[in-house]
Amino acid sequence: MRTMSRPSQWIAIVVIAALALLPFLPGAVDAYYFSFLFFVFLYAVMAQSWNLVAGYGGQISLGSHAFFGLGAYTTAILWSGNYLWGSLYDSHPNIYYFDPVTMLLGGIVAALAAVLIGLPLLSKLHGDYFALGTLGFGEIVKVIFVNGGDFTGGAFGIVAPASSFDTLRPHYWVGLGLMVATALAIRALMRSRYGLALIAVRDDEMAASANGIDTLKVKVAAFAGSAFIAGVAGSLYTFYIFHVGPDSVFDLDWMLLPLMMTVVGGTGTLLGPILGALVMYAVFDLARIVVPDYHPVISGLTIILAMLFLPRGLMRSFVGKARTA
């Protein structure tokens, strides 16, 4: 994995510091770009999640929306106070608002689900068959939550206490922190022995197995790590949306958009998912505002053009050329 040069590291630190200080500008919180950046952070985290299992691990997963939804529902169930924590919730209705333990539990539940489904799927299925298996899993999970009765709120979902909301600042800062933390964690992971094993499995699974690597363990760990990241992102989205329903958090867009953002930015690169999230969300949102009737057409055309002229992604096509120039 290529190491960032020292000037690049300083540029990254300055950009992160500027983004962190942005909410202190007068009127920034109420500006359009503030919520725009929050969603860029959220999608960048989801894109990193998909990049870990697909870009670095070589396992095309189409079930990211399932893990996103599991994280969102875990947070909503804890936060709504209508299950195990009713008495605590009644006296402290805002106790779970941006509670880090609740967010971690959202990621853990998603990771455990990934292990349970990943063991049978990754041991038997490869390539397109594994992708279809994860897609089917996502739809099964959605049906289960639609028919979950009072526990999941059924088709309507669960409503969290909107009185907790005061400003978008915590959402922005937590989103920025998650984006940076996820990138740093993946950078450290891919520089470790496990990261080398994951790359070896991606490049040649048979050769990796012949050299003593437990390929199933490596793939399941990447799948679970990807699910954990998606689950934490789903938890953050719950604090933003307040109403968690099957149609919102299990929507296929939570799988398709991060996938497209990663591909456009550059799969198997550290900054590709972040760059892809920024560029593609800007295109999607601009099309939605300017030409709402043709929004899907323009979004699809943008992706087609990117695949034709930037098949290696933005990071490899432009940044890579600049480094070698």
Coordinates of C-alpha atoms in Angstrom, one line a residue:
M1 CA 0.0 0.0 0.0
R2 CA 1.5 3.3 -1.1
T3 CA 2.4 5.6 1.8
M4 CA 1.3 9.3 1.7
S5 CA 4.2 11.7 1.3
R6 CA 4.8 14.2 4.1
P7 CA 3.3 17.2 2.2
S8 CA 0.2 15.1 1.4
Q9 CA -0.1 14.3 5.1
W10 CA 0.1 17.9 6.1
I11 CA -2.5 18.8 3.4
A12 CA -4.8 16.2 4.8
I13 CA -4.4 17.5 8.3
V14 CA -5.1 21.1 7.2
V15 CA -8.3 20.0 5.3
I16 CA -9.6 17.9 8.3
A17 CA -8.9 20.8 10.7
A18 CA -10.7 23.3 8.4
L19 CA -13.7 21.0 8.1
A20 CA -13.8 20.5 11.9
L21 CA -13.8 24.3 12.4
L22 CA -16.4 25.0 9.7
P23 CA -19.4 24.8 12.1
F24 CA -18.1 27.8 14.0
L25 CA -18.5 30.1 11.0
P26 CA -21.5 32.4 11.3
G27 CA -24.5 30.9 9.5
A28 CA -22.7 27.7 8.6
V29 CA -25.0 25.3 10.3
D30 CA -28.0 26.7 8.5
A31 CA -26.3 26.7 5.1
Y32 CA -27.0 24.1 2.4
Y33 CA -23.4 23.0 2.2
F34 CA -23.4 22.0 5.9
S35 CA -26.0 19.2 5.4
F36 CA -24.4 18.4 2.1
L37 CA -21.0 17.7 3.8
F38 CA -22.7 15.6 6.4
F39 CA -24.1 13.3 3.8
V40 CA -20.7 13.2 2.0
F41 CA -19.2 12.0 5.3
L42 CA -21.9 9.4 5.7
Y43 CA -21.6 8.1 2.2
A44 CA -17.8 8.1 2.4
V45 CA -18.0 5.8 5.5
M46 CA -20.4 3.5 3.6
A47 CA -18.1 3.6 0.6
Q48 CA -15.1 2.6 2.8
S49 CA -17.2 -0.2 4.2
W50 CA -17.8 -1.6 0.7
N51 CA -14.2 -0.9 -0.3
L52 CA -12.8 -3.0 2.5
V53 CA -14.6 -6.2 1.5
A54 CA -14.7 -5.7 -2.3
G55 CA -11.8 -3.4 -3.1
Y56 CA -9.2 -4.9 -0.8
G57 CA -10.9 -8.3 -0.2
G58 CA -12.1 -9.0 -3.8
Q59 CA -15.5 -10.2 -2.5
I60 CA -18.3 -8.3 -4.2
S61 CA -21.0 -7.8 -1.5
L62 CA -24.5 -6.5 -2.4
G63 CA -25.7 -6.6 1.2
S64 CA -24.4 -3.3 2.6
H65 CA -27.9 -2.0 3.0
A66 CA -28.8 -4.9 5.3
F67 CA -25.9 -4.1 7.7
F68 CA -26.7 -0.4 7.5
G69 CA -30.3 -1.1 8.5
L70 CA -29.3 -3.5 11.3
G71 CA -27.2 -0.7 12.8
A72 CA -30.0 1.8 12.4
Y73 CA -32.6 -0.5 14.0
T74 CA -30.3 -1.5 16.9
T75 CA -29.9 2.2 17.8
A76 CA -33.6 3.0 17.3
I77 CA -34.8 0.0 19.4
L78 CA -32.4 1.0 22.3
W79 CA -33.2 4.7 21.9
S80 CA -37.0 4.4 21.6
G81 CA -37.2 2.9 25.1
N82 CA -40.1 0.5 24.3
Y83 CA -38.2 -2.8 24.9
L84 CA -35.7 -3.6 27.6
W85 CA -34.9 -0.1 28.7
G86 CA -38.3 1.4 29.2
S87 CA -37.9 2.5 32.8
L88 CA -34.5 4.1 32.1
Y89 CA -35.8 5.8 29.0
D90 CA -38.8 7.2 30.9
S91 CA -36.6 9.1 33.3
H92 CA -33.8 10.0 30.8
P93 CA -35.4 10.2 27.3
N94 CA -32.2 11.6 25.7
I95 CA -29.8 9.2 27.3
Y96 CA -29.1 7.3 24.0
Y97 CA -28.7 10.4 21.9
F98 CA -25.2 10.0 20.3
D99 CA -24.3 7.5 22.9
P100 CA -21.0 5.9 21.7
V101 CA -21.9 2.5 23.3
T102 CA -25.2 2.5 21.4
M103 CA -23.4 3.3 18.1
L104 CA -20.9 0.5 18.8
L105 CA -23.7 -1.9 19.5
G106 CA -25.2 -1.1 16.2
G107 CA -21.9 -2.0 14.5
I108 CA -21.5 -5.2 16.6
V109 CA -25.0 -6.4 15.8
A110 CA -24.2 -5.9 12.1
A111 CA -20.8 -7.6 12.4
L112 CA -22.3 -10.6 14.2
A113 CA -24.9 -10.9 11.4
A114 CA -22.1 -10.8 8.8
V115 CA -20.3 -13.6 10.6
L116 CA -23.4 -15.8 10.7
I117 CA -24.2 -15.3 7.0
G118 CA -20.6 -15.0 5.9
L119 CA -19.5 -18.4 7.1
P120 CA -21.9 -20.4 5.0
L121 CA -21.8 -18.1 2.0
L122 CA -18.0 -17.5 1.8
S123 CA -17.3 -21.2 2.3
K124 CA -19.5 -22.3 -0.6
L125 CA -20.0 -19.4 -2.9
H126 CA -17.6 -17.2 -5.0
G127 CA -17.9 -14.2 -7.3
D128 CA -21.4 -13.5 -8.7
Y129 CA -22.9 -16.3 -6.6
F130 CA -21.7 -14.7 -3.4
A131 CA -22.9 -11.3 -4.5
L132 CA -26.4 -12.7 -5.2
G133 CA -26.4 -14.4 -1.9
T134 CA -25.7 -11.2 0.0
L135 CA -28.3 -9.4 -2.0
G136 CA -30.8 -12.1 -1.1
F137 CA -29.8 -11.8 2.6
G138 CA -30.6 -8.1 2.5
E139 CA -34.1 -8.6 1.2
I140 CA -34.7 -11.4 3.8
V141 CA -33.7 -9.1 6.6
K142 CA -36.0 -6.4 5.3
V143 CA -38.9 -8.8 5.2
I144 CA -38.1 -9.9 8.8
F145 CA -38.2 -6.4 10.1
V146 CA -41.4 -5.5 8.2
N147 CA -43.1 -8.5 10.0
G148 CA -41.3 -7.9 13.3
G149 CA -44.4 -6.7 15.1
D150 CA -44.0 -4.3 18.1
F151 CA -40.3 -5.1 18.4
T152 CA -39.4 -3.5 15.0
G153 CA -42.5 -1.4 14.5
G154 CA -43.6 -3.4 11.5
A155 CA -43.9 -1.6 8.2
F156 CA -44.1 1.8 9.8
G157 CA -40.9 1.4 11.8
I158 CA -39.7 3.1 15.0
V159 CA -39.9 6.8 15.9
A160 CA -37.2 8.2 18.2
P161 CA -37.7 11.3 20.3
A162 CA -37.2 14.3 18.0
S163 CA -37.0 16.5 21.1
S164 CA -33.4 15.4 21.3
F165 CA -32.4 17.4 18.2
D166 CA -31.0 20.9 18.7
T167 CA -28.5 21.4 16.0
L168 CA -26.8 19.5 13.2
R169 CA -23.4 20.2 14.6
P170 CA -23.0 16.8 16.5
H171 CA -24.1 14.9 13.3
Y172 CA -21.5 16.8 11.3
W173 CA -18.6 16.3 13.7
V174 CA -19.4 12.6 14.4
G175 CA -19.7 12.1 10.6
L176 CA -16.4 13.7 10.0
G177 CA -14.8 11.8 12.8
L178 CA -16.2 8.5 11.5
M179 CA -14.9 9.2 8.0
V180 CA -11.4 10.0 9.3
A181 CA -11.3 7.2 11.8
T182 CA -12.5 4.6 9.2
A183 CA -9.8 5.7 6.7
L184 CA -7.1 5.6 9.4
A185 CA -8.2 2.2 10.7
I186 CA -8.3 0.7 7.1
R187 CA -4.9 2.3 6.4
A188 CA -3.4 0.6 9.6
L189 CA -5.2 -2.6 8.8
M190 CA -3.9 -2.9 5.3
R191 CA -0.3 -2.2 6.5
S192 CA -0.6 -5.1 9.0
R193 CA 0.0 -8.8 8.4
Y194 CA -3.8 -9.3 8.1
G195 CA -3.9 -6.7 5.3
L196 CA -1.2 -8.5 3.4
A197 CA -3.1 -11.8 3.8
L198 CA -6.3 -10.1 2.6
I199 CA -4.5 -8.8 -0.5
A200 CA -3.0 -12.2 -1.1
V201 CA -6.4 -13.9 -1.0
R202 CA -7.8 -11.3 -3.3
D203 CA -5.1 -11.7 -5.9
D204 CA -4.9 -15.5 -5.8
E205 CA -6.9 -17.4 -3.3
M206 CA -5.5 -20.8 -4.2
A207 CA -1.9 -19.6 -3.8
A208 CA -2.7 -17.9 -0.5
S209 CA -4.2 -21.1 0.8
A210 CA -1.2 -23.1 -0.4
N211 CA 1.0 -20.8 1.6
G212 CA -0.8 -21.5 4.9
I213 CA -3.4 -18.6 4.9
D214 CA -6.8 -19.5 6.3
T215 CA -8.7 -17.9 3.4
L216 CA -12.1 -18.4 4.9
K217 CA -11.1 -16.7 8.2
V218 CA -9.6 -13.8 6.3
K219 CA -12.6 -13.3 4.1
V220 CA -15.2 -13.6 6.9
A221 CA -13.1 -11.1 9.0
A222 CA -13.2 -8.6 6.1
F223 CA -16.9 -9.1 5.6
A224 CA -17.6 -8.6 9.4
G225 CA -15.4 -5.5 9.5
S226 CA -17.2 -4.1 6.5
A227 CA -20.6 -4.8 8.2
F228 CA -19.4 -3.2 11.5
I229 CA -18.6 0.1 9.6
A230 CA -21.9 0.0 7.8
G231 CA -23.7 -0.7 11.1
V232 CA -22.1 2.3 12.8
A233 CA -23.0 4.5 9.8
G234 CA -26.6 3.3 10.1
S235 CA -26.6 4.2 13.8
L236 CA -25.4 7.8 12.9
Y237 CA -28.2 8.0 10.3
T238 CA -30.8 7.1 13.0
F239 CA -29.7 10.2 15.0
Y240 CA -30.4 12.3 11.9
I241 CA -33.6 10.8 10.6
F242 CA -35.4 10.0 13.9
H243 CA -37.8 7.7 12.1
V244 CA -36.3 4.3 11.2
G245 CA -38.4 2.2 8.8
P246 CA -37.7 -0.8 6.5
D247 CA -38.2 1.3 3.3
S248 CA -35.7 4.0 4.5
V249 CA -32.8 2.1 6.1
F250 CA -33.0 -1.1 4.0
D251 CA -33.3 0.8 0.7
L252 CA -31.0 -0.5 -2.0
D253 CA -29.5 3.0 -2.4
W254 CA -27.5 2.4 0.7
M255 CA -25.8 -0.4 -1.2
L256 CA -25.8 0.9 -4.8
L257 CA -24.6 4.5 -4.1
P258 CA -21.6 3.6 -2.0
L259 CA -20.7 0.9 -4.5
M260 CA -20.8 3.4 -7.4
M261 CA -18.9 6.0 -5.3
T262 CA -16.1 3.6 -4.6
V263 CA -15.8 2.5 -8.2
V264 CA -15.7 6.0 -9.5
G265 CA -13.2 7.1 -6.8
G266 CA -11.0 4.0 -7.2
T267 CA -11.5 0.6 -5.7
G268 CA -8.7 -0.7 -3.5
T269 CA -7.5 2.8 -2.7
L270 CA -7.7 4.6 0.6
L271 CA -8.9 8.0 -0.6
G272 CA -10.9 6.8 -3.6
P273 CA -14.1 6.2 -1.6
I274 CA -13.9 9.7 -0.1
L275 CA -13.2 11.4 -3.4
G276 CA -15.9 9.3 -5.1
A277 CA -18.5 10.2 -2.4
L278 CA -17.8 13.9 -2.8
V279 CA -18.0 13.9 -6.6
M280 CA -20.9 11.5 -7.0
Y281 CA -23.0 12.9 -4.2
A282 CA -22.5 16.4 -5.7
V283 CA -23.6 15.1 -9.1
F284 CA -26.6 13.3 -7.6
D285 CA -27.7 16.3 -5.5
L286 CA -27.2 18.8 -8.2
A287 CA -29.3 16.8 -10.6
R288 CA -32.0 16.3 -8.0
I289 CA -32.2 20.1 -7.5
V290 CA -31.7 21.4 -11.1
V291 CA -33.5 18.8 -13.1
P292 CA -35.5 16.6 -10.7
D293 CA -37.5 14.9 -13.4
Y294 CA -34.3 13.7 -15.1
H295 CA -32.3 13.0 -12.0
P296 CA -32.0 9.2 -12.5
V297 CA -31.0 9.7 -16.1
I298 CA -28.3 12.2 -15.4
S299 CA -27.0 10.1 -12.5
G300 CA -26.9 7.0 -14.6
L301 CA -25.2 8.8 -17.5
T302 CA -22.5 10.1 -15.2
I303 CA -21.7 6.6 -14.0
I304 CA -21.6 5.3 -17.6
L305 CA -19.2 8.1 -18.6
A306 CA -17.0 7.4 -15.6
M307 CA -16.8 3.7 -16.4
L308 CA -15.9 4.5 -20.0
F309 CA -13.3 7.1 -19.5
L310 CA -12.1 6.5 -15.9
P311 CA -12.2 2.7 -15.6
R312 CA -9.5 2.7 -12.9
G313 CA -11.2 5.4 -10.9
L314 CA -10.3 9.0 -10.1
M315 CA -7.5 8.3 -7.7
R316 CA -5.6 6.1 -10.1
S317 CA -6.4 8.0 -13.2
F318 CA -5.4 11.5 -12.0
V319 CA -3.6 11.3 -8.7
G320 CA -1.5 8.3 -9.9
K321 CA -0.5 10.2 -13.1
A322 CA 0.4 13.3 -11.1
R323 CA 2.7 11.3 -8.9
T324 CA 4.5 9.6 -11.8
A325 CA 4.7 12.8 -13.9

